[in-house]
Structure formats: structure tokens, C-alpha cells
XYZ file of C-alpha atoms in Angstrom:
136
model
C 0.377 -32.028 -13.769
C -2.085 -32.665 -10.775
C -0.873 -29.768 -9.006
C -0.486 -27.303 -11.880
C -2.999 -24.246 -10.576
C -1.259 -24.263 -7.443
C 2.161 -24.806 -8.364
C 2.654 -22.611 -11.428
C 1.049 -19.563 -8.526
C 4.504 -20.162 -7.111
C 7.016 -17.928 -7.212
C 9.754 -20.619 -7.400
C 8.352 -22.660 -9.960
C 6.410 -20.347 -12.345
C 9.555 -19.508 -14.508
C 9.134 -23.033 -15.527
C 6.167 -23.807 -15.528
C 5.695 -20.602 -18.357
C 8.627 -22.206 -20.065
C 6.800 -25.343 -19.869
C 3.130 -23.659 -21.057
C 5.493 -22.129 -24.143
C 5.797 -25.154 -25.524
C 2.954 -27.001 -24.896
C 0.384 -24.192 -25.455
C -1.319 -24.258 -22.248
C -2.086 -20.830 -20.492
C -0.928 -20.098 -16.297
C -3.124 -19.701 -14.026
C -3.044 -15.846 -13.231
C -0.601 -15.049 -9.862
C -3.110 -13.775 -7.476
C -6.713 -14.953 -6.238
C -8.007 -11.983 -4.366
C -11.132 -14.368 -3.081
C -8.506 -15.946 -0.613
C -7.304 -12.942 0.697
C -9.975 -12.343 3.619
C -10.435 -10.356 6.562
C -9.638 -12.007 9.990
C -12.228 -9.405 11.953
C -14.789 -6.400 10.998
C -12.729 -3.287 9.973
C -12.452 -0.739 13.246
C -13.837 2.655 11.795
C -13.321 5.362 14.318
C -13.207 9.292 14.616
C -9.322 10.327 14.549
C -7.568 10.580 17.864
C -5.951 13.959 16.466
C -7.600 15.717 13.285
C -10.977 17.023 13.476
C -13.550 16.013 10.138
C -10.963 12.818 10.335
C -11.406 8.606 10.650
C -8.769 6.174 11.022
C -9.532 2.956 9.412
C -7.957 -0.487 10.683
C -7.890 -3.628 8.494
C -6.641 -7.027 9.457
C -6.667 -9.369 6.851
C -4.339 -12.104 5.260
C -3.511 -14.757 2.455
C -5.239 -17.479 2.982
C -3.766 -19.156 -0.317
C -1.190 -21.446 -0.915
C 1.459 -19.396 -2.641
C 2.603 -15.519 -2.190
C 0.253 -13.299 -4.138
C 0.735 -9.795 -5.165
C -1.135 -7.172 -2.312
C -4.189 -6.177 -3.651
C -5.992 -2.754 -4.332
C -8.054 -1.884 -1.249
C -11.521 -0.435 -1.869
C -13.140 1.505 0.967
C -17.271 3.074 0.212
C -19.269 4.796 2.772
C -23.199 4.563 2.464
C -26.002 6.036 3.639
C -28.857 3.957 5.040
C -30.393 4.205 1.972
C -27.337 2.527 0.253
C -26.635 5.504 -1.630
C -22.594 5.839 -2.008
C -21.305 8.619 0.371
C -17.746 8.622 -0.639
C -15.343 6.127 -2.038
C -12.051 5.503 -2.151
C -9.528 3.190 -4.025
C -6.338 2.752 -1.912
C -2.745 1.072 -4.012
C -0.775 -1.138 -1.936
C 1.989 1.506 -2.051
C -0.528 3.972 0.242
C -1.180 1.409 2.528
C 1.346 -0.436 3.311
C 3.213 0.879 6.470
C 5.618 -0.375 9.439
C 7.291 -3.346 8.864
C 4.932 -4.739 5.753
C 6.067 -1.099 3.643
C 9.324 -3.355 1.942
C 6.972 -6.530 1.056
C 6.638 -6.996 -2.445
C 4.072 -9.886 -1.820
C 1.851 -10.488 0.195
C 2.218 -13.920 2.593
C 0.510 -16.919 3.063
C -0.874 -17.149 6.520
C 0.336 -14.073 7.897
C -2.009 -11.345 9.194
C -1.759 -7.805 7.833
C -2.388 -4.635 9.177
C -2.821 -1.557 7.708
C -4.233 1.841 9.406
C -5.822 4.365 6.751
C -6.199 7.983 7.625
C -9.037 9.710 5.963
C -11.770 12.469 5.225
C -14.942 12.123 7.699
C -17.812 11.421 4.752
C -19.730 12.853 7.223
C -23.007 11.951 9.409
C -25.088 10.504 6.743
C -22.332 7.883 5.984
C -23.209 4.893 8.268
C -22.714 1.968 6.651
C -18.979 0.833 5.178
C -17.363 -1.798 3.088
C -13.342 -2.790 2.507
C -13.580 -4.576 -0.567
C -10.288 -6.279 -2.319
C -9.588 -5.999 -5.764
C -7.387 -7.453 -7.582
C -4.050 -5.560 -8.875
């Protein structure tokens, strides 16, 4: 009972505790908190070592919660300076995930993640970015 938000997150014990919730009409918490899922340094934004008009994007982040979580949807927007959105882009875990993470189903506590995105230059006028998580 006292540890019921983070235990029924856990894979192990959620079967029961949703048996459990069945019959005693409570509700689970849901199986993912994308606010602990947090960048460990700025994104790297660079132009591409090989394709002209192309950046290459690195992200480092990682699950800072107690329990496995699903990964979550990855949302990349260019600006302009005057915050006007230059291009956006909403990337699934199954077109980011690479290397060794591409068989992970979930996403691990305490374990960095890195993924390496290969995209479009927005262009000049683009000069400000964000990598925002969203949930899946």
C-alpha cells in the first residue's frame, strides 16, 4: 500500500497489482513518467560530417525513475531568434533507437542513452533548438 505508485510502475509486479486494482476499484498509476527521463548534457547539433544541407543530432539522456518505462517520443523544433518555429520534427523510438539500445523494449533506470539523428539543415535562420520528450 505505501509503495503502490512506484511498485505497480514495475514490470514484475504490475500484473498483480491490476489484478489487485480489479477488485478493489482503484486505478494504476500509468507505466511511464516522461518528467524523469532527462538529459545528462545539452544536445550536440552539428553540420554533417558527409551530406551537404545535413545536421547530425546527439542526445544523451536517461531514466532517472525507479522502474523501466517505455522510450518515449522524441520531439526536435528549430527556431528562429524570433521564436518563430523553423522546422519540427517528431521522432518514434523505433527511428531512433540504434547500436546496441535498437532490441530494448524499455527504457532503463539509470542507464545513459544515446541516440544520433540524421536530418534536413532548417537552414540559417534556425538558431535556436529544443529536444523535448513526450510521452508514448
Amino acid at each position: 500500500y505505501f509503495n503502490f505508485d512506484q511498485w505497480a510502475r514495475m514490470t514484475q509486479y504490475r500484473p498483480y497489482y491490476a489484478m489487485a486494482c480489479e477488485q478493489l476499484n482503484c486505478r494504476l498509476p500509468s507505466s511511464y513518467d516522461v518528467s524523469q527521463i532527462r538529459t545528462t548534457a545539452s544536445p550536440q547539433v552539428s553540420s554533417h560530417p558527409k551530406f551537404k544541407d545535413a545536421l547530425s543530432v546527439d542526445v544523451l539522456f536517461m531514466n532517472h525513475a525507479s522502474y523501466e518505462q517505455a522510450f518515449p517520443k522524441l520531439e526536435l523544433t528549430f527556431t528562429d531568434k524570433n521564436n518563430k518555429v523553423m522546422a519540427h520534427r517528431l521522432f518514434l523510438p523505433r527511428e531512433y533507437l540504434a547500436g546496441e539500445a535498437s532490441g530494448l523494449t524499455m527504457m532503463p533506470t539509470d542507464t545513459p542513452i544515446h541516440i544520433a539523428l540524421e536530418i534536413q539543415d532548417p537552414g540559417p535562420k534556425a538558431n535556436n533548438y529544443q529536444v523535448r520528450f513526450v510521452a508514448p
